[in-house]
mmCIF file of C-alpha atoms and ligand atoms in Angstrom:
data_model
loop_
_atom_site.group_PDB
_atom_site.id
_atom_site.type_symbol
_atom_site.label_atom_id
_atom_site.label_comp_id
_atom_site.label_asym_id
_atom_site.label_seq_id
_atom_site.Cartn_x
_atom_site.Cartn_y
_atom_site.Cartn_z
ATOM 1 C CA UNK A 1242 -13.408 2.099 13.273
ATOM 2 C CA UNK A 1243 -15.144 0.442 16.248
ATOM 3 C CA UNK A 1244 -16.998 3.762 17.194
ATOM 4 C CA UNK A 1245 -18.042 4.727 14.214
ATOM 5 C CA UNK A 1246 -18.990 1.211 13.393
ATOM 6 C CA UNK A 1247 -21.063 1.646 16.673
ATOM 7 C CA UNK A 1248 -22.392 4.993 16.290
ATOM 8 C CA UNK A 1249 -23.474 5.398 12.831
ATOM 9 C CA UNK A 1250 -26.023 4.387 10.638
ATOM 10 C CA UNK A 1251 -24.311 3.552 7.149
ATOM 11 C CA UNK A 1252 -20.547 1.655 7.043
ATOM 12 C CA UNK A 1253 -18.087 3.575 5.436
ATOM 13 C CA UNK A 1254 -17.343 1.951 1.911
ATOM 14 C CA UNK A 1255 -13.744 2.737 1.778
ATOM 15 C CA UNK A 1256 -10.898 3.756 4.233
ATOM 16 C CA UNK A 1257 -8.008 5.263 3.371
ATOM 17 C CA UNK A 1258 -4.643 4.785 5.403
ATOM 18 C CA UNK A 1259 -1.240 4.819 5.287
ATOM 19 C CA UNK A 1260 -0.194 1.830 3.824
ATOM 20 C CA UNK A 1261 3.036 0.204 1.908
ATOM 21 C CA UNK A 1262 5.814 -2.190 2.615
ATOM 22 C CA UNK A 1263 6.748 -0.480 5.913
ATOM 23 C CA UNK A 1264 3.886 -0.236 7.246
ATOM 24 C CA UNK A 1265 1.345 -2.906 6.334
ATOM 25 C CA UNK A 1266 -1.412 -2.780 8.923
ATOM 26 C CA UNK A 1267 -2.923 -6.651 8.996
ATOM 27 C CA UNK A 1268 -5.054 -5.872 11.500
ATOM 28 C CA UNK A 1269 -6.709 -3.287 10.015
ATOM 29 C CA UNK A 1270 -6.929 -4.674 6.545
ATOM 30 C CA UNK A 1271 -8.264 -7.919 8.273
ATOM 31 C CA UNK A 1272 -10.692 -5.882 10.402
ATOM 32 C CA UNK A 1273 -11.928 -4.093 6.931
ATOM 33 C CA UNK A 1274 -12.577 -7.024 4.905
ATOM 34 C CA UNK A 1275 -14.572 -8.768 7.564
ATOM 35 C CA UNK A 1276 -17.090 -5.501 7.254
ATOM 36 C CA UNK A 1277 -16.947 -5.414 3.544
ATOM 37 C CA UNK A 1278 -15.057 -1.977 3.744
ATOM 38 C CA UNK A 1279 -12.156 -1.286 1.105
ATOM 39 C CA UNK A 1280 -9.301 -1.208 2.275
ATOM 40 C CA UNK A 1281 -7.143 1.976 0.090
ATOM 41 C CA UNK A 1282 -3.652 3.025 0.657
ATOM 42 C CA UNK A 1283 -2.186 5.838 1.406
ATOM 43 C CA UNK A 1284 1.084 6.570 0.375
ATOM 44 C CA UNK A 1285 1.387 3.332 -1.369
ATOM 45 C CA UNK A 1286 4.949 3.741 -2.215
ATOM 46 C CA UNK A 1287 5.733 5.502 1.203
ATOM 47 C CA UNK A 1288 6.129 8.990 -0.695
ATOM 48 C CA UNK A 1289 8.933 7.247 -3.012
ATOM 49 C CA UNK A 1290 11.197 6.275 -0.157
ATOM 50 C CA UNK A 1291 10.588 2.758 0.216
ATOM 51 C CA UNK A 1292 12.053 2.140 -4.043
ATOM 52 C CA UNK A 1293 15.405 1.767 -2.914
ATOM 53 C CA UNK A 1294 14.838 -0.777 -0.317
ATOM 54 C CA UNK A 1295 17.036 -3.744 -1.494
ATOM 55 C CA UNK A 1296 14.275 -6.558 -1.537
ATOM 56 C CA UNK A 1297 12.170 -4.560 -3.520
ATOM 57 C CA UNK A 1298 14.999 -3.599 -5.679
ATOM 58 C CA UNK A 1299 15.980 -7.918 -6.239
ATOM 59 C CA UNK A 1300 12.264 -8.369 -6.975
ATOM 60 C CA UNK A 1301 12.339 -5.507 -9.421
ATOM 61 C CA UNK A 1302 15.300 -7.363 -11.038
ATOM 62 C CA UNK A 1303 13.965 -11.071 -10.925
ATOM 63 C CA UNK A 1304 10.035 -9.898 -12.334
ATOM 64 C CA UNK A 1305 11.478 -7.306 -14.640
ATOM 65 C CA UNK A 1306 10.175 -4.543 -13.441
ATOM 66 C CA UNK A 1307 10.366 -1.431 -11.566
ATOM 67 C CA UNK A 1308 10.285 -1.172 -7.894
ATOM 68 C CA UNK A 1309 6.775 0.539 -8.007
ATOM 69 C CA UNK A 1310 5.180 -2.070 -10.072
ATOM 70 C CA UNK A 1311 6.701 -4.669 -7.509
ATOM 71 C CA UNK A 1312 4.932 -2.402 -4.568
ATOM 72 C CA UNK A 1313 1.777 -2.127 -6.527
ATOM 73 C CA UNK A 1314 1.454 -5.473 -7.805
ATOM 74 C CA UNK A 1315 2.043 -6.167 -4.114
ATOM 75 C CA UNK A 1316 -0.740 -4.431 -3.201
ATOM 76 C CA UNK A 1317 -2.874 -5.253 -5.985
ATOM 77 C CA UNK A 1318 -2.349 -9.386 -4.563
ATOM 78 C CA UNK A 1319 -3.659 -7.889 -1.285
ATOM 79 C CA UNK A 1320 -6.631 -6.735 -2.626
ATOM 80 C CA UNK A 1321 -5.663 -2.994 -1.401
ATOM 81 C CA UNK A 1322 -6.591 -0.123 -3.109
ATOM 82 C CA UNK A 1323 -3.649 1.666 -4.715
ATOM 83 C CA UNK A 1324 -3.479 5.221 -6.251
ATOM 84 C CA UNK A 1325 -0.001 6.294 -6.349
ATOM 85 C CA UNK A 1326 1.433 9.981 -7.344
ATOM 86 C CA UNK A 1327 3.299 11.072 -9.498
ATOM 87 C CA UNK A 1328 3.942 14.157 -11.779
ATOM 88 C CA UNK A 1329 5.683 12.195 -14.721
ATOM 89 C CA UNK A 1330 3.706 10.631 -17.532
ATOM 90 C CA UNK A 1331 5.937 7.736 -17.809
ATOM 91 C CA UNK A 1332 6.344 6.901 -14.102
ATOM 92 C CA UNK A 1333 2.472 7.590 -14.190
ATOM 93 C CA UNK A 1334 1.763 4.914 -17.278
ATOM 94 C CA UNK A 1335 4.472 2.349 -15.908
ATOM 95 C CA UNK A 1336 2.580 2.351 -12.267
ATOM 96 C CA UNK A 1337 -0.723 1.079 -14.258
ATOM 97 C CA UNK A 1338 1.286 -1.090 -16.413
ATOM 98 C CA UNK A 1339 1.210 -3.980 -13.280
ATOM 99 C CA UNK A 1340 -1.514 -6.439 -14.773
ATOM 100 C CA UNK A 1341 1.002 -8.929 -17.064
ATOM 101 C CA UNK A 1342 2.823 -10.375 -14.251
ATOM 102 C CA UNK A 1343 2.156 -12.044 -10.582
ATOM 103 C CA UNK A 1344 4.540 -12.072 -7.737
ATOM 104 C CA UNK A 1345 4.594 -16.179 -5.969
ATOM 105 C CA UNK A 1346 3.724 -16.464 -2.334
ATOM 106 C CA UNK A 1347 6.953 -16.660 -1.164
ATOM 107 C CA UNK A 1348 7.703 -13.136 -2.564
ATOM 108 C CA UNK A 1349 4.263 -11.938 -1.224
ATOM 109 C CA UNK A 1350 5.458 -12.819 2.033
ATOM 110 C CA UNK A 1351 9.123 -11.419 1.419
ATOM 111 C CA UNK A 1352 7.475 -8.086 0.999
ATOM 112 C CA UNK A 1353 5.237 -8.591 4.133
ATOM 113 C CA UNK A 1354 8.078 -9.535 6.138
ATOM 114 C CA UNK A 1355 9.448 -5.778 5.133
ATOM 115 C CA UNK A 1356 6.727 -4.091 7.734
ATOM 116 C CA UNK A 1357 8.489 -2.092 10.300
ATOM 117 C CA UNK A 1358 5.174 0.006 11.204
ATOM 118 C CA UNK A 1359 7.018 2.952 10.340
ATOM 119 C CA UNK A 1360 5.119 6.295 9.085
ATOM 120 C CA UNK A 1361 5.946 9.082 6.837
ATOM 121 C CA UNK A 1362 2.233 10.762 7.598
ATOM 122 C CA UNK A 1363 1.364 11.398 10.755
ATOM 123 C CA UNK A 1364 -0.158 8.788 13.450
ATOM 124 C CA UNK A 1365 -3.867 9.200 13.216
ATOM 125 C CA UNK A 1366 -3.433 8.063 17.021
ATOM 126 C CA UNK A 1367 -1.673 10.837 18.474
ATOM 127 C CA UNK A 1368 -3.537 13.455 16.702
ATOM 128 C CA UNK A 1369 -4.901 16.351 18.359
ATOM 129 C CA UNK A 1370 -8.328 16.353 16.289
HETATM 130 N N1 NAP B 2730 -7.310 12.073 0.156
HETATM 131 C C1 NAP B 2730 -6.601 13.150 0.024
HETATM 132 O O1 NAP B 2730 -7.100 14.254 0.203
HETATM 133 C C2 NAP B 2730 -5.184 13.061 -0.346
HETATM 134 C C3 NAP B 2730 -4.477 14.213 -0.546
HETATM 135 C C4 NAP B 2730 -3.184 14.138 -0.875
HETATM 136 C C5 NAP B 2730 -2.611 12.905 -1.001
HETATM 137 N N2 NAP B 2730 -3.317 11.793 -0.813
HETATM 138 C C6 NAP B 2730 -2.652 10.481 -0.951
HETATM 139 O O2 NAP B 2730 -1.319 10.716 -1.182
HETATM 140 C C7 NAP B 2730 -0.800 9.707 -2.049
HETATM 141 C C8 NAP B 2730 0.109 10.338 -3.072
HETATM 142 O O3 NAP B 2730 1.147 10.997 -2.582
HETATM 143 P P1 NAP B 2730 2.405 10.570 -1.738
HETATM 144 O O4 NAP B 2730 3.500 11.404 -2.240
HETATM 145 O O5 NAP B 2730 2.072 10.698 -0.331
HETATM 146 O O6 NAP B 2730 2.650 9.017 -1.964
HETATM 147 P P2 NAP B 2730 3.184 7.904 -2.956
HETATM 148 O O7 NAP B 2730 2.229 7.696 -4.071
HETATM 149 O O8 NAP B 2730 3.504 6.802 -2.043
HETATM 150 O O9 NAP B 2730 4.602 8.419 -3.551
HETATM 151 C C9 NAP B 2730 4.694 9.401 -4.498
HETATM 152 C C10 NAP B 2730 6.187 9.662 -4.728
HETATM 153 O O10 NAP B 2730 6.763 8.580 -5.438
HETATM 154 C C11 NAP B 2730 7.341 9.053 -6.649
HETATM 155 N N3 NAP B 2730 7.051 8.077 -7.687
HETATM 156 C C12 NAP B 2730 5.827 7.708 -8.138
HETATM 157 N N4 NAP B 2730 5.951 6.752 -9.071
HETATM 158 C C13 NAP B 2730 7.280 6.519 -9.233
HETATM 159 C C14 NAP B 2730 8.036 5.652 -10.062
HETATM 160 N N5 NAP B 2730 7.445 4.825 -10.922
HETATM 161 N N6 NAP B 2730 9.382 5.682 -9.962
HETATM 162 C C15 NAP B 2730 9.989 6.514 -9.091
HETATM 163 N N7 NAP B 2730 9.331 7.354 -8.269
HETATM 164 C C16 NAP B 2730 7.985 7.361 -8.348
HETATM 165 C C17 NAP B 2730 6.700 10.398 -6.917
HETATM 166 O O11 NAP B 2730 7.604 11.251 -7.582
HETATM 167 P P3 NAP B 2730 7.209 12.067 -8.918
HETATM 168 O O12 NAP B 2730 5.861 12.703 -8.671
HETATM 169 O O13 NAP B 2730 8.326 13.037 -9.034
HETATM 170 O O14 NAP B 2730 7.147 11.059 -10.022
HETATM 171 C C18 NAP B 2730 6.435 10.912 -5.491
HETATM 172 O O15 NAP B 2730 7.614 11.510 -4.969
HETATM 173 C C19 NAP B 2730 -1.942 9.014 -2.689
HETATM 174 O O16 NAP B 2730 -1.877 7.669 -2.322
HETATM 175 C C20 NAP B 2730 -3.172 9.664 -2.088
HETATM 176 O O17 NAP B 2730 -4.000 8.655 -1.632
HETATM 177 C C21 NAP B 2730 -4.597 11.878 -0.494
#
């Protein structure tokens, strides 16, 4: 981000990266919103894999609602953009139905404490571009 901060004329407006419970990239986020670029996830619910993780699971149980809407309400508190997948209506209108309830602080944190910088994509870092 630092080179092509450097070497171009116009800031990006968005960038898109893997991001979800396992992998929550502070650093980055932080760097974004100090130059006013969105920050958008990718693989917001880490491809489905992360829904059975138990503390999501207990916060799905204790909000009353599934462990997507726990992930994206997550990262709706973050102020990260979130566009999960799926090919099912219903999973599709429950994942926008995250807007009647708010997860505390402490849970906030419960789910940050989940980061394990683990990837299901691949690490733009060791990419032979
Ligand atoms: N920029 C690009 O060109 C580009 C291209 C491709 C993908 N993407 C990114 O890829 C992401 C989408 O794909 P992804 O698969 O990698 O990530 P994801 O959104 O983290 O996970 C999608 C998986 O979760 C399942 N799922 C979704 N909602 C669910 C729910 N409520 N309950 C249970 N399971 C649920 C889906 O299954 P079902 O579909 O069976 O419901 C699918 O297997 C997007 O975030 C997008 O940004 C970007």
């Amino acid at each position: 981000m630092q080179n092509l901060l450097a070497d171009s004329e116009m800031k990006p407006m968005v960038n898109q990266v893997e991001h979800h419970p396992y992998l929550t990239q502070k650093e980055l986020h932080q760097f974004c919103k100090e130059q006013g670029i969105e920050f958008e996830a990718w693989s917001p619910l880490g491809r489905g894999r992360i829904l059975t993780d138990p503390v999501i699971v207990e916060l799905g149980e204790k909000y009353k609602k599934t462990p997507a809407q726990i992930i994206l309400r997550w990262d709706l508190q973050n102020e990260v953009v979130t566009i999960p997948k799926s090919v099912h209506k219903e999973r599709i209108i429950d994942n926008a139905n995250v807007f009647d309830f708010e997860l505390s602080i402490e849970d906030m944190q419960a789910i940050d404490g989940l980061n394990r910088n683990e990837r299901f994509g691949q690490d733009p870092d060791k990419l032979d571009f």
